[in-house]
Coordinates of C-alpha atoms in Angstrom, one line a residue:
Chain A
M295 CA -54.2 89.9 105.0
D296 CA -52.1 88.7 102.0
V297 CA -48.5 89.8 102.4
G298 CA -45.7 89.7 99.8
L299 CA -42.4 89.8 101.7
L300 CA -39.2 90.6 99.9
Y301 CA -37.1 87.6 100.6
S302 CA -33.4 86.9 100.3
G303 CA -33.0 83.7 102.3
G304 CA -31.1 85.6 105.0
K305 CA -31.9 85.7 108.7
D306 CA -33.6 89.1 108.8
S307 CA -36.2 88.5 106.1
T308 CA -36.9 85.0 107.5
L309 CA -37.4 86.3 111.0
A310 CA -39.7 89.0 109.6
A311 CA -41.7 86.2 108.0
L312 CA -42.0 84.3 111.3
L313 CA -43.4 87.4 113.0
L314 CA -46.1 87.9 110.4
E315 CA -46.9 84.2 109.8
P316 CA -49.4 83.8 112.7
L317 CA -51.5 86.8 111.6
C318 CA -51.1 87.0 107.8
E319 CA -50.9 84.9 104.7
V320 CA -47.2 85.4 103.9
T321 CA -45.7 84.7 100.5
L322 CA -41.9 85.0 100.3
V323 CA -41.1 87.0 97.1
C324 CA -37.7 86.2 95.7
C325 CA -36.6 89.0 93.4
S326 CA -34.0 88.6 90.6
F327 CA -32.5 90.5 87.8
G328 CA -31.7 87.3 86.0
I329 CA -28.0 88.0 86.1
T330 CA -27.2 84.8 87.9
D331 CA -29.2 81.8 89.3
D332 CA -28.6 82.9 92.9
V333 CA -32.3 83.5 93.5
E334 CA -32.4 79.7 93.8
H335 CA -30.8 80.1 97.3
A336 CA -33.7 82.2 98.4
V337 CA -36.2 79.8 97.0
A338 CA -34.3 76.9 98.8
A339 CA -34.4 78.8 102.1
A340 CA -38.1 79.4 101.7
E341 CA -38.6 75.7 101.2
A342 CA -36.4 74.9 104.2
V343 CA -38.7 77.0 106.5
A344 CA -41.8 75.7 104.8
L345 CA -43.3 79.0 103.6
P346 CA -44.8 79.6 100.1
A347 CA -42.4 81.4 97.7
R348 CA -42.5 82.9 94.3
Q349 CA -39.9 84.4 91.9
V350 CA -40.4 87.9 90.6
E351 CA -38.2 89.6 87.9
L352 CA -36.8 93.0 88.4
E353 CA -36.0 95.5 85.6
P354 CA -32.5 94.8 84.2
A355 CA -32.1 98.5 83.5
M356 CA -32.3 99.1 87.3
A357 CA -29.3 96.8 87.9
D358 CA -27.3 98.9 85.4
E359 CA -28.3 102.1 87.1
A360 CA -27.5 100.7 90.6
I361 CA -24.1 99.5 89.4
E362 CA -23.2 102.8 87.8
Q363 CA -24.1 104.5 91.1
M364 CA -22.0 102.1 93.2
V365 CA -19.0 102.3 90.9
A366 CA -19.2 106.1 91.0
D367 CA -19.7 106.2 94.8
G368 CA -17.1 103.6 95.6
Y369 CA -19.5 102.1 98.1
P370 CA -22.7 100.2 97.7
R371 CA -25.2 102.1 99.9
N372 CA -27.0 104.3 97.4
G373 CA -27.1 101.6 94.8
I374 CA -28.6 99.0 97.2
Q375 CA -31.2 101.5 98.3
L376 CA -32.2 102.2 94.7
V377 CA -32.7 98.5 94.0
H378 CA -34.6 97.9 97.3
E379 CA -37.0 100.7 96.5
H380 CA -37.4 99.3 92.9
A381 CA -38.1 95.8 94.3
L382 CA -40.7 97.3 96.8
E383 CA -42.4 99.1 94.0
T384 CA -42.4 96.0 91.8
V385 CA -44.1 93.9 94.5
A386 CA -46.4 96.7 95.4
G387 CA -47.8 96.5 91.9
L388 CA -48.8 92.8 92.4
E389 CA -52.0 91.5 94.0
Y390 CA -51.0 91.7 97.7
D391 CA -52.8 93.6 100.5
A392 CA -49.5 94.5 102.0
I393 CA -45.8 94.4 101.1
A394 CA -43.1 93.7 103.7
D395 CA -39.4 93.5 104.1
G396 CA -36.8 92.6 106.7
T397 CA -35.4 96.1 107.4
R398 CA -34.3 96.6 111.0
R399 CA -34.2 99.4 113.4
D400 CA -30.5 99.8 113.3
D401 CA -29.9 99.2 109.6
R402 CA -28.1 101.8 107.6
V403 CA -29.1 100.3 104.2
P404 CA -31.6 99.5 102.8
T405 CA -33.9 101.7 104.9
V406 CA -37.6 102.4 104.6
D407 CA -38.3 105.5 106.6
R408 CA -41.8 106.7 107.4
S409 CA -42.1 109.0 104.4
L410 CA -41.0 106.3 102.0
A411 CA -43.5 103.8 103.6
Q412 CA -46.3 106.3 103.4
S413 CA -45.4 107.2 99.8
L414 CA -45.5 103.5 98.8
E415 CA -48.9 103.1 100.5
D416 CA -50.4 106.1 98.8
R417 CA -49.1 105.4 95.3
F418 CA -49.9 101.7 95.3
E419 CA -52.8 101.4 97.7
V420 CA -51.0 98.7 99.6
A421 CA -49.8 98.6 103.2
H422 CA -46.0 98.5 103.9
L423 CA -45.0 96.3 106.9
A424 CA -41.5 96.3 108.4
P425 CA -41.9 93.8 111.3
L426 CA -38.3 94.3 112.4
A427 CA -38.4 98.1 112.3
G428 CA -38.8 98.2 116.1
F429 CA -36.1 95.5 116.9
G430 CA -32.4 96.1 117.6
R431 CA -29.6 93.9 116.6
G432 CA -29.3 92.0 120.0
A433 CA -33.0 91.0 120.1
I434 CA -32.9 89.9 116.5
D435 CA -29.8 87.7 117.1
D436 CA -31.5 86.2 120.1
L437 CA -34.7 85.4 118.3
V438 CA -32.9 84.0 115.3
A439 CA -30.7 81.8 117.5
Q440 CA -34.0 80.5 119.2
E441 CA -35.9 79.9 116.0
L442 CA -33.7 79.3 113.0
A443 CA -30.8 77.1 111.8
V444 CA -28.4 79.4 110.0
E445 CA -25.2 79.1 108.0
T446 CA -22.8 82.0 108.2
G447 CA -19.6 83.0 106.4
P448 CA -18.0 85.8 104.3
S449 CA -20.2 87.2 101.5
A450 CA -18.3 85.4 98.8
A451 CA -18.7 81.9 100.4
I452 CA -22.4 82.2 101.3
P453 CA -24.3 82.8 98.1
K454 CA -27.6 84.4 99.0
G455 CA -30.6 85.1 96.8
D456 CA -30.4 88.8 97.2
Y457 CA -29.6 91.7 94.9
E458 CA -26.1 92.1 96.2
T459 CA -25.0 88.7 95.0
E460 CA -26.3 89.4 91.5
L461 CA -24.8 92.9 91.4
R462 CA -21.4 91.7 92.6
A463 CA -21.4 89.1 89.8
R464 CA -22.1 91.7 87.2
I465 CA -19.6 94.2 88.6
K466 CA -17.0 91.4 88.5
D467 CA -17.8 90.7 84.8
E468 CA -17.7 94.4 83.8
Y469 CA -15.1 95.9 86.1
G470 CA -13.1 93.0 87.5
E471 CA -12.7 91.4 91.0
E472 CA -10.7 94.4 92.4
T473 CA -13.7 96.7 91.9
V474 CA -16.0 94.3 93.7
A475 CA -13.5 94.2 96.6
E476 CA -13.3 98.0 96.6
I477 CA -17.0 98.6 96.6
F478 CA -18.1 95.9 99.0
P479 CA -16.4 95.7 102.4
E480 CA -15.9 92.1 103.5
H481 CA -18.8 91.2 105.9
V482 CA -20.4 88.1 107.3
Q483 CA -23.5 86.9 105.5
S484 CA -26.1 84.5 106.8
R485 CA -28.3 82.0 105.0
V486 CA -31.2 80.2 106.7
T487 CA -31.2 76.4 106.4
G488 CA -34.3 75.5 108.4
R489 CA -36.3 76.0 111.6
K490 CA -34.9 75.0 115.0
T491 CA -38.1 73.1 115.7
D492 CA -37.5 70.9 112.6
Chain B
M150 CA -37.1 85.6 125.5
D151 CA -39.1 87.0 128.5
V152 CA -40.8 90.3 127.5
G153 CA -42.5 92.8 129.7
L154 CA -45.0 94.8 127.5
L155 CA -46.4 98.1 128.6
Y156 CA -50.1 97.4 128.5
S157 CA -53.2 99.7 128.6
G158 CA -55.9 97.3 127.4
G159 CA -56.2 99.3 124.1
K160 CA -55.9 97.8 120.6
D161 CA -52.3 98.8 119.9
S162 CA -50.7 97.3 122.9
T163 CA -52.9 94.2 122.5
L164 CA -51.9 93.7 118.8
A165 CA -48.2 94.2 119.8
A166 CA -48.7 91.3 122.3
L167 CA -50.2 89.1 119.6
L168 CA -47.2 89.7 117.3
L169 CA -44.7 88.8 120.0
E170 CA -46.7 85.9 121.6
P171 CA -45.6 83.1 119.2
L172 CA -41.9 83.9 119.7
C173 CA -41.6 85.3 123.2
E174 CA -42.9 84.8 126.8
V175 CA -45.0 87.9 127.0
T176 CA -46.2 89.5 130.3
L177 CA -48.6 92.4 130.0
V178 CA -47.4 95.1 132.4
C179 CA -50.2 97.3 133.6
C180 CA -48.7 100.5 135.1
S181 CA -50.5 102.7 137.5
F182 CA -49.8 105.9 139.6
G183 CA -52.5 104.7 142.0
I184 CA -54.6 107.8 141.4
T185 CA -57.6 105.8 140.3
D186 CA -58.5 102.1 140.0
D187 CA -58.5 102.3 136.2
V188 CA -55.6 99.9 135.9
E189 CA -58.2 97.3 136.5
H190 CA -59.5 97.9 132.9
A191 CA -56.0 96.9 131.6
V192 CA -55.9 93.8 133.8
A193 CA -59.4 92.8 132.6
A194 CA -58.4 93.2 129.0
A195 CA -55.3 91.1 129.6
E196 CA -57.6 88.4 131.1
A197 CA -60.0 88.7 128.1
V198 CA -57.2 87.9 125.7
A199 CA -55.8 85.2 128.0
L200 CA -52.3 86.6 128.5
P201 CA -50.5 86.8 131.8
A202 CA -50.5 90.3 133.4
R203 CA -49.0 92.1 136.4
Q204 CA -49.5 95.5 137.9
V205 CA -46.5 97.8 138.4
E206 CA -46.6 101.1 140.4
L207 CA -45.1 104.2 138.9
E208 CA -43.6 107.1 140.9
P209 CA -46.4 109.5 142.0
A210 CA -44.0 112.4 141.7
M211 CA -43.8 111.7 138.0
A212 CA -47.6 112.2 137.6
D213 CA -47.2 115.6 139.2
E214 CA -44.4 116.6 136.9
A215 CA -46.3 115.4 133.8
I216 CA -49.4 117.3 134.9
E217 CA -47.5 120.5 135.5
Q218 CA -46.0 120.1 132.0
M219 CA -49.4 119.5 130.4
V220 CA -51.1 122.4 132.2
A221 CA -48.2 124.7 131.2
D222 CA -48.3 123.5 127.6
G223 CA -52.0 123.4 127.2
Y224 CA -51.7 120.1 125.3
P225 CA -50.8 116.6 126.6
R226 CA -47.9 115.6 124.3
N227 CA -44.8 116.3 126.4
G228 CA -46.4 115.1 129.6
I229 CA -47.5 111.8 128.0
Q230 CA -44.0 111.3 126.6
L231 CA -42.5 112.0 130.0
V232 CA -44.7 109.4 131.6
H233 CA -44.1 106.8 128.9
E234 CA -40.4 107.1 129.2
H235 CA -40.7 106.8 133.0
A236 CA -42.8 103.6 132.6
L237 CA -40.3 102.1 130.1
E238 CA -37.5 102.8 132.6
T239 CA -39.5 101.3 135.5
V240 CA -40.2 98.1 133.6
A241 CA -36.6 98.0 132.2
G242 CA -35.5 97.8 135.9
L243 CA -37.4 94.6 136.4
E244 CA -36.3 91.0 135.5
Y245 CA -37.2 90.9 131.7
D246 CA -34.9 90.2 128.8
A247 CA -36.8 92.8 126.8
I248 CA -39.3 95.5 127.3
A249 CA -41.9 96.4 124.7
D250 CA -44.7 98.8 123.9
G251 CA -47.4 99.4 121.3
T252 CA -45.9 102.5 119.7
R253 CA -46.7 102.7 116.0
R254 CA -45.0 104.0 112.9
D255 CA -47.4 107.0 112.5
D256 CA -47.8 107.9 116.2
R257 CA -47.0 111.4 117.3
V258 CA -46.9 110.5 121.0
P259 CA -45.6 108.6 122.8
T260 CA -42.7 107.8 120.5
V261 CA -39.6 105.7 121.0
D262 CA -37.1 106.8 118.4
R263 CA -34.0 104.8 117.7
S264 CA -31.8 106.9 120.0
L265 CA -34.2 106.5 123.0
A266 CA -34.5 102.7 122.3
Q267 CA -30.7 102.4 122.2
S268 CA -30.3 104.5 125.3
L269 CA -32.7 102.3 127.2
E270 CA -30.9 99.2 126.0
D271 CA -27.5 100.5 127.0
R272 CA -28.5 101.9 130.4
F273 CA -30.6 98.9 131.5
E274 CA -29.0 96.0 129.6
V275 CA -32.4 95.0 128.2
A276 CA -33.7 95.0 124.6
H277 CA -36.5 97.3 123.6
L278 CA -39.1 95.9 121.1
A279 CA -41.7 98.0 119.3
P280 CA -43.5 95.3 117.2
L281 CA -45.7 98.0 115.6
A282 CA -43.0 100.4 114.7
G283 CA -43.1 99.3 111.1
F284 CA -46.9 99.2 110.8
G285 CA -49.1 102.1 109.6
R286 CA -52.6 102.9 110.7
G287 CA -54.4 101.0 107.9
A288 CA -52.6 97.7 108.5
I289 CA -53.1 97.9 112.2
D290 CA -56.8 98.6 111.8
D291 CA -57.1 95.6 109.5
L292 CA -55.2 93.2 111.8
V293 CA -57.2 94.4 114.8
A294 CA -60.5 93.9 113.0
Q295 CA -59.3 90.4 112.1
E296 CA -58.0 89.4 115.5
L297 CA -59.7 91.3 118.3
A298 CA -63.1 92.2 119.7
V299 CA -63.0 96.0 120.5
E300 CA -65.2 98.5 122.2
T301 CA -64.8 102.1 121.0
G302 CA -66.1 105.5 122.1
P303 CA -65.0 108.9 123.4
S304 CA -62.1 109.0 125.9
A305 CA -64.5 109.8 128.8
A306 CA -66.8 106.9 128.1
I307 CA -64.2 104.2 127.6
P308 CA -62.1 104.1 130.7
K309 CA -58.8 102.5 129.9
G310 CA -56.0 101.4 132.1
D311 CA -53.5 103.9 130.8
Y312 CA -51.7 106.9 132.2
E313 CA -54.0 109.3 130.4
T314 CA -57.1 108.1 132.3
E315 CA -55.4 108.6 135.6
L316 CA -53.8 112.0 134.7
R317 CA -57.2 113.3 133.5
A318 CA -58.7 112.3 136.8
R319 CA -56.1 114.2 138.8
I320 CA -56.3 117.3 136.5
K321 CA -60.0 117.3 137.0
D322 CA -59.6 117.2 140.8
E323 CA -56.9 119.9 140.9
Y324 CA -57.9 122.2 138.0
G325 CA -61.5 121.3 137.1
E326 CA -63.2 119.7 134.2
E327 CA -62.6 122.7 131.8
T328 CA -58.9 122.3 132.1
V329 CA -59.2 118.6 131.2
A330 CA -61.3 119.6 128.1
E331 CA -58.7 122.3 127.2
I332 CA -55.7 120.0 127.4
F333 CA -57.2 116.8 125.9
P334 CA -58.8 117.0 122.5
E335 CA -61.9 114.7 122.2
H336 CA -60.8 111.5 120.6
V337 CA -62.0 108.0 120.1
Q338 CA -60.5 105.4 122.5
S339 CA -60.6 101.6 122.1
R340 CA -60.7 98.9 124.7
V341 CA -60.1 95.3 123.9
T342 CA -62.8 92.8 125.1
G343 CA -61.5 89.6 123.7
R344 CA -60.1 87.7 120.8
K345 CA -62.1 87.2 117.6
T346 CA -61.4 83.4 117.7
D347 CA -63.0 83.1 121.2

């Protein structure tokens, strides 16, 4: 089964890849709006864990829509969800048997509930796999500690190859640093730098 | 991570084991009320896929409670859910770091929703893993076809090592064959007979 996995270079999407790897042909799909070069961090993480990767461009108009939503809301949740669904639909339109992501049981955003998964499967004739949908935070942390070398730090210091990094950059340009700080609470990010067995 | 996986010898719990196998120490836990010897079918399937297995006894009183529920309802759902939760709690009380099962995204019963999983984790200080919680029916069928040799047939002809087989046997003894036919709709069962790569 050929699987295109949405990949940010973070620990969740990397662990999802490790779970699928023995049973599927996994390609790490690094999505970008082209706002910054940060997708390179995802590509570098893919190389560090020795899994095949590719870059895929998202619709720039969707970045604008997500940013409008986040600025209007004052928090990022709905905007991030919008972009995640757009990325899933984009990859679902490619040549894979299945698309996948690193969404977890306890995640608040992005989420792919059963009805969204089934809708993607019906509309694009592709399976949706969420290998971490049945894993809680504790188990994920334990498995990551066992399998992966990870760098952690505040969002601003650990540039990742995900949508958030690009959206933050554009919000900073258009609305200023204060708006970024208002919308995005400070939280710890992770970036994978290799496998433990390396 | 030492994982005790509830195991029936069917394709779902076996595929769940294959997903966990590369990252965890998986033990297939074959639960039985001791009503029949059907747990042997689960033990045989575990041997056929070359994974370590053990037998664990469930509380006979719970079988009676589940049967009363099913006879009163006229369908098996609530009784099966009751037994599944009892089995999870029983295995959670053993020495594992995590318990797991083969529940799938699209299953109606048994289900382990997020609040039940978190409740188990909090009460027993153990993680709950549902490796197939983010997989739909189509993807599971494809992966099973790729990885496993499987025998399929109607429930009565494919004796499995699961609760249903034992509960059906006791209902037949106590209420007769017609009650079994009333409660359990005819459906196709699967039993794993080995790995495809064997």
